[in-house]
Amino acid sequence: MKKLRITVEGKAYDVTVEVLDSSAPAPIVSQTAQVSAPISAPTPSAAPAPAPTAAAGAGDVVSPMAGSVLKVEVQNGAAVNEGDLLVQLEAMKMETPIFAPFGGTVSNISVSAGDSVQEGQVLVTIS
């Protein structure tokens, strides 16, 4: 174990370092240099895309992404509660569950297992 003192931005830190490879030569520091890099403000991330509303009605549950339907978990006429699993989607080998955003009765199922869907496409209608 070696004890070292490291100074960062004028503040000294005492550290202990374990040398794992004793055959490697230790570096020799003969001088120090001040290094500065400009700090830029983080760039704001893009705002999330608004939920599609043109084709979707008040009770429509739409796909949040393009993908394929793995399984439809509900049937027409079924009563669902907020948070119930409606559909399993798959995109890029990742499964995405689609949950009921509110309770009601399933009045229409617009997709079947194996269907390809686009972002914003209506999956299920709850009334």
PDB file of C-alpha atoms in Angstrom:
ATOM      1  CA  MET A   1       0.000   0.000   0.000  1.00  0.00           C
ATOM      2  CA  LYS A   2       1.224   3.455  -0.855  1.00  0.00           C
ATOM      3  CA  LYS A   3       0.040   6.677   0.675  1.00  0.00           C
ATOM      4  CA  LEU A   4      -0.298   9.614  -1.677  1.00  0.00           C
ATOM      5  CA  ARG A   5      -1.435  13.202  -1.324  1.00  0.00           C
ATOM      6  CA  ILE A   6      -3.421  14.498  -4.289  1.00  0.00           C
ATOM      7  CA  THR A   7      -4.391  18.133  -4.714  1.00  0.00           C
ATOM      8  CA  VAL A   8      -7.542  18.910  -6.669  1.00  0.00           C
ATOM      9  CA  GLU A   9      -8.603  22.529  -7.155  1.00  0.00           C
ATOM     10  CA  GLY A  10      -6.418  23.605  -4.265  1.00  0.00           C
ATOM     11  CA  LYS A  11      -7.753  21.021  -1.817  1.00  0.00           C
ATOM     12  CA  ALA A  12      -5.382  18.263  -0.674  1.00  0.00           C
ATOM     13  CA  TYR A  13      -6.594  14.689  -0.300  1.00  0.00           C
ATOM     14  CA  ASP A  14      -4.624  11.908   1.399  1.00  0.00           C
ATOM     15  CA  VAL A  15      -5.286   8.576  -0.306  1.00  0.00           C
ATOM     16  CA  THR A  16      -4.015   5.053   0.087  1.00  0.00           C
ATOM     17  CA  VAL A  17      -3.375   3.085  -3.102  1.00  0.00           C
ATOM     18  CA  GLU A  18      -2.850  -0.632  -3.372  1.00  0.00           C
ATOM     19  CA  VAL A  19      -0.253  -1.589  -5.976  1.00  0.00           C
ATOM     20  CA  LEU A  20      -1.482  -4.698  -7.771  1.00  0.00           C
ATOM     21  CA  ASP A  21       1.260  -5.146 -10.361  1.00  0.00           C
ATOM     22  CA  SER A  22       4.645  -4.600  -8.750  1.00  0.00           C
ATOM     23  CA  SER A  23       6.485  -5.322 -12.002  1.00  0.00           C
ATOM     24  CA  ALA A  24       5.173  -2.164 -13.650  1.00  0.00           C
ATOM     25  CA  PRO A  25       7.438   0.842 -13.145  1.00  0.00           C
ATOM     26  CA  ALA A  26       5.990   3.663 -11.095  1.00  0.00           C
ATOM     27  CA  PRO A  27       5.465   6.877 -13.062  1.00  0.00           C
ATOM     28  CA  ILE A  28       7.716   9.765 -12.182  1.00  0.00           C
ATOM     29  CA  VAL A  29       6.097  13.174 -12.084  1.00  0.00           C
ATOM     30  CA  SER A  30       8.651  15.906 -12.435  1.00  0.00           C
ATOM     31  CA  GLN A  31       6.365  18.882 -12.876  1.00  0.00           C
ATOM     32  CA  THR A  32       2.756  19.841 -12.544  1.00  0.00           C
ATOM     33  CA  ALA A  33       0.548  21.675 -14.965  1.00  0.00           C
ATOM     34  CA  GLN A  34      -2.648  23.626 -14.545  1.00  0.00           C
ATOM     35  CA  VAL A  35      -5.333  22.263 -16.820  1.00  0.00           C
ATOM     36  CA  SER A  36      -8.632  23.930 -17.411  1.00  0.00           C
ATOM     37  CA  ALA A  37     -11.485  23.059 -19.667  1.00  0.00           C
ATOM     38  CA  PRO A  38     -14.446  25.236 -20.434  1.00  0.00           C
ATOM     39  CA  ILE A  39     -17.556  24.155 -18.618  1.00  0.00           C
ATOM     40  CA  SER A  40     -20.557  24.491 -20.840  1.00  0.00           C
ATOM     41  CA  ALA A  41     -24.116  24.530 -19.659  1.00  0.00           C
ATOM     42  CA  PRO A  42     -25.918  21.258 -20.246  1.00  0.00           C
ATOM     43  CA  THR A  43     -28.026  21.250 -23.361  1.00  0.00           C
ATOM     44  CA  PRO A  44     -31.705  20.842 -22.656  1.00  0.00           C
ATOM     45  CA  SER A  45     -33.163  17.546 -23.739  1.00  0.00           C
ATOM     46  CA  ALA A  46     -35.853  17.491 -26.348  1.00  0.00           C
ATOM     47  CA  ALA A  47     -39.346  17.931 -25.003  1.00  0.00           C
ATOM     48  CA  PRO A  48     -41.395  14.764 -25.052  1.00  0.00           C
ATOM     49  CA  ALA A  49     -43.620  14.421 -28.068  1.00  0.00           C
ATOM     50  CA  PRO A  50     -47.214  15.291 -27.344  1.00  0.00           C
ATOM     51  CA  ALA A  51     -49.598  12.376 -27.157  1.00  0.00           C
ATOM     52  CA  PRO A  52     -51.381  11.887 -30.466  1.00  0.00           C
ATOM     53  CA  THR A  53     -54.931  13.150 -30.265  1.00  0.00           C
ATOM     54  CA  ALA A  54     -56.105  13.459 -33.867  1.00  0.00           C
ATOM     55  CA  ALA A  55     -57.159   9.835 -34.371  1.00  0.00           C
ATOM     56  CA  ALA A  56     -57.728   8.909 -30.739  1.00  0.00           C
ATOM     57  CA  GLY A  57     -61.034   9.400 -28.962  1.00  0.00           C
ATOM     58  CA  ALA A  58     -61.577  10.040 -25.268  1.00  0.00           C
ATOM     59  CA  GLY A  59     -61.587   6.361 -24.315  1.00  0.00           C
ATOM     60  CA  ASP A  60     -58.914   5.192 -26.734  1.00  0.00           C
ATOM     61  CA  VAL A  61     -55.704   3.653 -25.434  1.00  0.00           C
ATOM     62  CA  VAL A  62     -52.973   4.208 -28.027  1.00  0.00           C
ATOM     63  CA  SER A  63     -49.592   2.631 -28.654  1.00  0.00           C
ATOM     64  CA  PRO A  64     -46.703   4.708 -27.275  1.00  0.00           C
ATOM     65  CA  MET A  65     -44.372   3.329 -29.965  1.00  0.00           C
ATOM     66  CA  ALA A  66     -44.124   1.313 -33.145  1.00  0.00           C
ATOM     67  CA  GLY A  67     -43.828  -2.424 -32.576  1.00  0.00           C
ATOM     68  CA  SER A  68     -45.801  -5.626 -32.694  1.00  0.00           C
ATOM     69  CA  VAL A  69     -48.560  -7.000 -30.494  1.00  0.00           C
ATOM     70  CA  LEU A  70     -47.396  -9.994 -28.453  1.00  0.00           C
ATOM     71  CA  LYS A  71     -50.644 -10.607 -26.613  1.00  0.00           C
ATOM     72  CA  VAL A  72     -54.004  -8.974 -26.017  1.00  0.00           C
ATOM     73  CA  GLU A  73     -54.781  -9.512 -22.335  1.00  0.00           C
ATOM     74  CA  VAL A  74     -58.453  -8.389 -22.325  1.00  0.00           C
ATOM     75  CA  GLN A  75     -61.673  -9.252 -24.154  1.00  0.00           C
ATOM     76  CA  ASN A  76     -64.517  -7.108 -25.469  1.00  0.00           C
ATOM     77  CA  GLY A  77     -66.974  -6.355 -22.710  1.00  0.00           C
ATOM     78  CA  ALA A  78     -64.458  -6.966 -19.927  1.00  0.00           C
ATOM     79  CA  ALA A  79     -64.507  -4.608 -16.952  1.00  0.00           C
ATOM     80  CA  VAL A  80     -61.079  -3.088 -16.312  1.00  0.00           C
ATOM     81  CA  ASN A  81     -59.682  -0.966 -13.523  1.00  0.00           C
ATOM     82  CA  GLU A  82     -57.025   1.698 -13.803  1.00  0.00           C
ATOM     83  CA  GLY A  83     -53.658  -0.081 -14.011  1.00  0.00           C
ATOM     84  CA  ASP A  84     -54.984  -3.377 -15.427  1.00  0.00           C
ATOM     85  CA  LEU A  85     -52.816  -4.945 -18.144  1.00  0.00           C
ATOM     86  CA  LEU A  86     -54.440  -4.531 -21.565  1.00  0.00           C
ATOM     87  CA  VAL A  87     -51.851  -5.410 -24.225  1.00  0.00           C
ATOM     88  CA  GLN A  88     -48.241  -6.617 -24.391  1.00  0.00           C
ATOM     89  CA  LEU A  89     -46.204  -4.906 -27.132  1.00  0.00           C
ATOM     90  CA  GLU A  90     -42.739  -5.817 -28.351  1.00  0.00           C
ATOM     91  CA  ALA A  91     -40.214  -3.541 -30.038  1.00  0.00           C
ATOM     92  CA  MET A  92     -36.498  -4.213 -30.487  1.00  0.00           C
ATOM     93  CA  LYS A  93     -36.718  -7.395 -28.379  1.00  0.00           C
ATOM     94  CA  MET A  94     -38.143  -5.422 -25.437  1.00  0.00           C
ATOM     95  CA  GLU A  95     -41.609  -6.156 -24.078  1.00  0.00           C
ATOM     96  CA  THR A  96     -43.739  -3.187 -23.092  1.00  0.00           C
ATOM     97  CA  PRO A  97     -46.929  -3.677 -21.090  1.00  0.00           C
ATOM     98  CA  ILE A  98     -49.792  -1.298 -21.847  1.00  0.00           C
ATOM     99  CA  PHE A  99     -51.967  -0.610 -18.804  1.00  0.00           C
ATOM    100  CA  ALA A 100     -55.453   0.879 -18.562  1.00  0.00           C
ATOM    101  CA  PRO A 101     -55.117   4.616 -17.823  1.00  0.00           C
ATOM    102  CA  PHE A 102     -58.611   4.587 -16.263  1.00  0.00           C
ATOM    103  CA  GLY A 103     -61.333   2.133 -15.372  1.00  0.00           C
ATOM    104  CA  GLY A 104     -64.326   1.175 -17.482  1.00  0.00           C
ATOM    105  CA  THR A 105     -65.532  -1.484 -19.904  1.00  0.00           C
ATOM    106  CA  VAL A 106     -63.561  -2.621 -22.957  1.00  0.00           C
ATOM    107  CA  SER A 107     -65.806  -1.610 -25.870  1.00  0.00           C
ATOM    108  CA  ASN A 108     -63.417  -2.318 -28.753  1.00  0.00           C
ATOM    109  CA  ILE A 109     -60.142  -4.141 -29.343  1.00  0.00           C
ATOM    110  CA  SER A 110     -58.459  -2.812 -32.482  1.00  0.00           C
ATOM    111  CA  VAL A 111     -55.466  -5.194 -32.618  1.00  0.00           C
ATOM    112  CA  SER A 112     -54.663  -8.896 -32.429  1.00  0.00           C
ATOM    113  CA  ALA A 113     -51.547 -10.838 -31.447  1.00  0.00           C
ATOM    114  CA  GLY A 114     -48.981 -10.595 -34.237  1.00  0.00           C
ATOM    115  CA  ASP A 115     -50.234  -7.255 -35.602  1.00  0.00           C
ATOM    116  CA  SER A 116     -47.742  -4.489 -36.329  1.00  0.00           C
ATOM    117  CA  VAL A 117     -48.680  -1.171 -34.763  1.00  0.00           C
ATOM    118  CA  GLN A 118     -47.502   2.390 -35.209  1.00  0.00           C
ATOM    119  CA  GLU A 119     -46.997   5.031 -32.545  1.00  0.00           C
ATOM    120  CA  GLY A 120     -50.365   6.603 -31.750  1.00  0.00           C
ATOM    121  CA  GLN A 121     -52.408   3.724 -33.178  1.00  0.00           C
ATOM    122  CA  VAL A 122     -55.512   2.843 -31.164  1.00  0.00           C
ATOM    123  CA  LEU A 123     -55.103  -0.497 -29.377  1.00  0.00           C
ATOM    124  CA  VAL A 124     -58.162  -0.693 -27.117  1.00  0.00           C
ATOM    125  CA  THR A 125     -61.170   1.519 -26.462  1.00  0.00           C
ATOM    126  CA  ILE A 126     -62.541   1.766 -22.927  1.00  0.00           C
ATOM    127  CA  SER A 127     -65.940   3.305 -22.278  1.00  0.00           C
TER     128      SER A 127
END
